[in-house]
Amino acid sequence: MRENKQGNPLGQEWKQTEGHLKPVSVIGLGMMGSALAQAFLKEGRRTTVWNRTPGRAETLAAEGAVSARTVAEAIAASPLILICVLDYAAVQEILEQAGDVLAGRTVVNLTNGSPAQARQTAAWTAEHGAEYLDGGIMAVPQMIGTSGAFVLYSGSSSAFEAWQPALEKLGGTKYLGGDPGLAPLYDLALLSVMYGMYGGLFHAIAMIRSVGVQAESFTPLVVPWLSAMSASMPRIAQAVDANDHRTDVSSLYINQTGFVNFIAASRELGISTELITPMQALIDRGVAEGHGTDGLTRIIEMIQHPLSD
Ligand code: FVH
């Protein structure tokens, strides 16, 4: 085996590193990847970075990162490799450039994707001798390294145990299990909550602005309303798990009537109803299928068993 001057096998230069913090390599220096690299640099950890467009590494290099010229060089530099790029097609392109240096390392892929893509990437990395963790970042770049950020992980439990102290520098960690598809599944489910919330907020703001009211003067009413409504989530979850869609809050019938007003008012205000009509269609279907006295949670059953086209 070829060795470098210090007697370490080539491709394992990180073994020379002094100190207790093992080096990390961050691949992908977009908004999120840069924030991840900065969190490790802040900790004083040797951080090697690589980006397809090399100019993006300059700021981090000025902050102390080692800028690798190739993917293989970035991977050779550390036992822990974080990848955060556009999509899994990009992840695959990157991993294929790694060659043999991948063996013996841990790849933590924080790119947004589907459970099936995560499982495929896990199988591919295992074939190349690396441990694999998939991750879902529940934060925006500015939150990385703060107490508000948390990251979901799934895949190799031994890799998670070994690297948890390092990964905690990015935000809270939540390990979901050995199936690498779990982190992206939970990530996408939580994003669904976020998009639902923003969809509702955007429609509401459009309504309010159409009569000349500033969004800023409306949101102080929205925040306590959302907190009050979200307080009911554990009770809703309990009822759903028990397959109990009865309600003492409001029936599908009542929501159906309310929705007619909601749509009519939006049209009168000249606002598109694109964000809200899908919900109306589901409420109408629930009533048509004989569930008018059930609560809104009946919709969960309906979308789990969609109508065939
Ligand atoms: N930004 C956010 O708030 C969210 C929070 C939750 C997690 N997401 C996911 O993180 C992934 C990266 O998102 P990002 O915000 O960093 O995205 P960009 O700033 O647009 O950077 C994209 C990077 O991807 C590189 N890239 C794209 N295609 C390729 C490729 N074929 N080969 C190699 N790298 C590629 C791109 O490189 P370049 O354009 O600078 O050369 C950027 O480094 C994403 O999955 C989010 O969903 C972020």
XYZ file of C-alpha atoms and ligand atoms in Angstrom:
357
model
C 0.000 0.000 0.000
C 1.307 3.472 -0.912
C 1.896 5.761 2.062
C 2.380 9.459 2.572
C 5.394 10.994 4.336
C 3.854 10.482 7.756
C 3.336 6.775 7.114
C -0.446 6.927 6.689
C -2.000 5.075 3.777
C -2.777 7.516 0.976
C -6.384 8.627 1.113
C -6.378 8.501 4.919
C -4.501 11.730 5.603
C -7.066 12.639 8.272
C -5.484 10.046 10.580
C -2.618 12.535 11.067
C -4.948 15.118 12.585
C -4.085 16.234 16.049
C -6.706 16.876 18.731
C -9.970 15.193 19.597
C -12.177 16.588 16.846
C -12.142 14.339 13.817
C -12.157 16.181 10.494
C -15.234 16.562 8.380
C -15.749 17.226 4.680
C -18.731 19.160 3.401
C -19.699 18.661 -0.238
C -22.098 21.205 -1.733
C -21.704 24.811 -0.694
C -25.061 26.297 -1.529
C -26.908 28.259 1.131
C -27.335 25.229 3.367
C -23.996 23.487 2.740
C -22.126 26.714 3.530
C -24.025 27.069 6.819
C -23.145 23.447 7.725
C -19.451 24.017 6.992
C -19.482 27.246 9.017
C -20.914 25.420 12.059
C -17.981 22.972 11.992
C -15.430 25.725 11.441
C -16.860 27.639 14.398
C -16.241 24.589 16.538
C -12.591 24.535 15.455
C -12.955 21.289 13.532
C -10.795 20.771 10.444
C -13.321 21.227 7.630
C -12.611 20.389 4.005
C -15.066 21.697 1.442
C -15.877 21.048 -2.203
C -18.389 22.617 -4.545
C -19.047 22.018 -8.239
C -18.584 25.738 -8.900
C -15.273 26.346 -7.103
C -15.815 30.093 -6.472
C -18.343 29.245 -3.768
C -15.584 27.780 -1.572
C -13.657 31.051 -1.368
C -15.512 32.640 1.550
C -15.241 29.441 3.567
C -11.548 29.092 2.716
C -11.046 32.629 4.064
C -12.765 31.462 7.259
C -10.335 28.540 7.618
C -11.791 25.727 5.520
C -9.552 23.571 3.355
C -10.722 23.820 -0.244
C -10.439 20.465 -2.051
C -9.828 20.465 -5.810
C -11.783 17.288 -6.465
C -14.536 15.227 -4.858
C -12.057 12.397 -4.257
C -9.692 14.805 -2.479
C -12.545 16.082 -0.282
C -13.603 12.554 0.627
C -10.041 11.408 1.292
C -9.582 14.280 3.744
C -12.094 13.125 6.404
C -13.800 10.097 7.906
C -17.119 11.979 7.980
C -18.551 13.285 4.705
C -21.624 15.517 4.591
C -23.358 16.043 1.264
C -25.949 18.778 0.779
C -26.763 19.510 -2.857
C -29.761 20.145 -5.081
C -31.060 16.592 -5.467
C -30.167 12.894 -5.432
C -29.126 12.901 -9.090
C -26.399 15.356 -8.070
C -25.542 13.184 -5.037
C -25.099 10.158 -7.277
C -22.917 12.103 -9.743
C -20.744 13.225 -6.840
C -20.413 9.789 -5.238
C -19.453 8.256 -8.567
C -16.494 10.644 -8.722
C -15.246 9.378 -5.353
C -13.799 6.082 -6.552
C -12.215 3.807 -3.974
C -11.681 6.510 -1.347
C -15.249 6.119 -0.104
C -14.509 2.828 1.662
C -14.353 3.033 5.457
C -15.980 6.464 5.690
C -19.407 7.636 6.789
C -21.558 9.520 4.301
C -24.289 11.731 5.765
C -26.566 12.865 2.970
C -28.615 15.921 3.935
C -30.041 16.511 0.465
C -33.817 16.641 0.167
C -35.228 13.537 -1.513
C -37.689 10.677 -1.312
C -37.494 7.549 0.898
C -36.853 5.363 -2.183
C -33.950 7.578 -3.277
C -32.456 7.383 0.218
C -32.658 3.576 0.239
C -31.022 3.373 -3.198
C -28.187 5.686 -2.140
C -27.691 3.710 1.077
C -27.405 0.456 -0.906
C -24.964 2.068 -3.355
C -22.715 3.421 -0.594
C -22.769 0.079 1.236
C -21.576 -1.615 -1.971
C -18.678 0.847 -1.949
C -17.741 0.067 1.652
C -19.108 3.203 3.340
C -21.571 3.658 6.185
C -24.637 5.754 5.322
C -26.956 8.085 7.164
C -29.711 9.984 5.468
C -30.849 13.247 6.996
C -33.615 15.803 6.840
C -32.719 19.298 7.965
C -35.597 20.971 9.772
C -34.148 24.452 9.667
C -33.204 27.246 7.316
C -29.485 28.045 6.882
C -29.549 30.915 9.405
C -30.769 28.491 12.116
C -27.914 25.987 11.716
C -25.945 25.680 14.943
C -28.736 27.266 17.009
C -31.119 25.614 19.454
C -34.018 26.130 17.007
C -32.569 23.746 14.410
C -33.042 20.005 14.403
C -32.008 17.337 11.950
C -33.651 13.947 11.416
C -31.372 10.968 10.754
C -31.920 7.370 9.688
C -29.692 4.572 8.444
C -26.657 3.013 10.112
C -27.162 3.136 13.910
C -23.454 2.618 14.576
C -22.613 5.576 12.329
C -25.172 7.706 14.131
C -23.791 6.749 17.557
C -20.220 7.413 16.441
C -20.935 10.786 14.863
C -23.750 12.181 16.988
C -21.451 14.536 18.951
C -20.236 16.110 15.698
C -23.720 16.213 14.153
C -25.053 17.979 17.253
C -23.053 21.045 16.217
C -25.588 21.554 13.407
C -28.655 21.398 15.667
C -30.611 18.885 17.716
C -30.453 15.303 16.441
C -33.336 12.858 16.113
C -32.459 9.294 15.035
C -35.488 7.548 13.527
C -34.195 4.032 12.878
C -32.194 1.779 10.589
C -34.323 2.253 7.453
C -32.578 5.096 5.574
C -35.945 6.086 4.056
C -37.345 7.230 7.401
C -35.560 10.593 7.637
C -36.757 11.783 4.200
C -40.255 10.451 4.931
C -40.523 12.463 8.179
C -38.808 15.437 6.537
C -41.374 15.539 3.711
C -44.243 15.021 6.173
C -43.067 17.969 8.277
C -42.625 20.057 5.125
C -46.241 19.216 4.262
C -47.280 20.876 7.537
C -45.169 23.900 6.646
C -46.567 24.253 3.118
C -50.115 23.874 4.438
C -49.474 26.625 6.960
C -47.908 28.966 4.397
C -50.648 28.210 1.850
C -53.273 29.249 4.405
C -51.299 32.304 5.457
C -50.767 33.471 1.880
C -54.463 33.173 1.042
C -55.367 35.050 4.211
C -52.899 37.856 3.490
C -54.221 38.165 -0.069
C -57.745 38.556 1.368
C -56.685 41.207 3.852
C -54.508 43.146 1.381
C -57.366 43.271 -1.104
C -59.088 45.752 1.240
C -55.893 47.761 1.699
C -54.767 46.294 5.057
C -51.029 45.690 5.532
C -49.919 42.091 6.154
C -47.905 43.310 9.134
C -50.974 44.501 10.957
C -52.703 41.144 10.370
C -50.033 38.679 11.538
C -50.421 39.607 15.252
C -53.839 37.961 14.981
C -52.504 34.947 13.073
C -49.811 33.876 15.520
C -52.059 33.348 18.600
C -54.720 31.759 16.378
C -52.203 29.225 15.052
C -50.889 28.476 18.553
C -54.428 27.877 19.813
C -55.212 25.605 16.862
C -51.933 23.684 17.066
C -52.629 22.931 20.737
C -55.347 20.563 19.518
C -52.920 18.419 17.480
C -52.135 15.791 20.142
C -55.875 15.257 20.744
C -56.488 14.994 16.989
C -53.630 12.478 16.645
C -55.020 10.344 19.453
C -58.461 10.220 17.824
C -57.007 9.439 14.390
C -54.915 6.572 15.812
C -58.133 5.193 17.317
C -59.884 5.540 13.908
C -62.413 7.749 15.636
C -63.547 10.603 13.397
C -66.541 11.652 15.475
C -66.453 15.295 16.464
C -67.649 17.604 19.187
C -65.890 20.526 17.467
C -67.274 20.902 13.952
C -68.683 18.491 11.389
C -67.906 18.176 7.685
C -71.424 19.587 7.049
C -70.615 22.766 8.939
C -67.243 23.114 7.212
C -68.916 22.553 3.836
C -71.263 25.485 4.456
C -68.426 27.662 5.731
C -66.321 26.848 2.686
C -69.028 28.103 0.318
C -68.765 31.501 2.074
C -64.973 31.339 2.058
C -64.859 30.731 -1.711
C -67.578 33.288 -2.473
C -65.843 35.981 -0.395
C -62.490 35.269 -2.031
C -64.044 35.605 -5.498
C -65.802 38.834 -4.487
C -62.421 40.164 -3.380
C -60.934 39.172 -6.740
C -58.633 36.534 -5.245
C -57.776 33.225 -6.858
C -59.067 30.225 -4.925
C -56.284 27.896 -6.145
C -54.891 27.423 -2.651
C -58.183 26.535 -0.998
C -60.358 24.639 -3.493
C -58.563 21.270 -2.983
C -59.740 21.274 0.646
C -63.268 22.183 -0.413
C -63.309 19.284 -2.889
C -62.335 16.846 -0.118
C -64.942 18.182 2.302
C -67.598 17.891 -0.434
C -66.503 14.318 -1.197
C -66.601 13.384 2.493
C -70.180 14.634 2.766
C -71.157 12.927 -0.521
C -69.750 9.631 0.797
C -71.951 9.846 3.875
C -69.469 11.220 6.440
C -71.127 14.608 6.971
C -71.324 14.196 10.744
C -67.616 13.298 11.068
C -64.973 15.901 11.807
C -62.287 17.154 9.422
C -59.957 14.258 10.325
C -62.117 12.019 8.078
C -60.092 13.634 5.247
C -57.008 11.662 6.350
C -58.823 8.377 5.653
C -60.020 9.736 2.316
C -56.576 10.706 1.034
C -55.117 7.421 2.270
C -57.649 5.687 0.049
C -57.900 7.982 -2.975
C -60.569 7.603 -5.619
C -59.217 5.735 -8.640
C -59.126 7.858 -11.826
N -32.178 26.233 2.098
C -33.063 25.716 2.932
O -33.656 26.404 3.737
C -33.401 24.229 2.915
C -33.561 23.697 4.321
C -33.769 22.219 4.399
C -32.799 21.451 3.507
N -32.789 22.010 2.177
C -32.146 21.142 1.186
O -30.717 21.296 1.159
C -30.243 21.028 -0.157
C -29.391 22.197 -0.647
O -30.167 23.375 -0.574
P -29.503 24.820 -0.656
O -30.463 25.771 -0.030
O -28.123 24.779 -0.154
O -29.536 25.027 -2.242
P -28.650 26.005 -3.169
O -28.202 27.186 -2.406
O -29.450 26.222 -4.400
O -27.367 25.110 -3.526
C -27.479 23.946 -4.322
C -26.153 23.231 -4.282
O -26.254 22.035 -5.084
C -25.110 22.010 -5.978
N -25.411 21.221 -7.162
C -26.505 21.279 -7.941
N -26.425 20.378 -8.928
C -25.231 19.748 -8.789
C -24.574 18.702 -9.487
N -25.125 18.118 -10.556
N -23.357 18.285 -9.045
C -22.782 18.867 -7.951
N -23.369 19.864 -7.228
C -24.580 20.294 -7.648
C -24.873 23.473 -6.276
O -23.583 23.607 -6.837
P -23.228 24.884 -7.782
O -24.485 25.212 -8.571
O -22.839 25.988 -6.846
O -22.120 24.408 -8.634
C -25.000 24.066 -4.872
O -23.844 23.829 -4.105
C -31.483 20.811 -1.049
O -31.705 19.428 -1.188
C -32.593 21.451 -0.236
O -33.869 20.940 -0.522
C -32.394 23.411 2.140
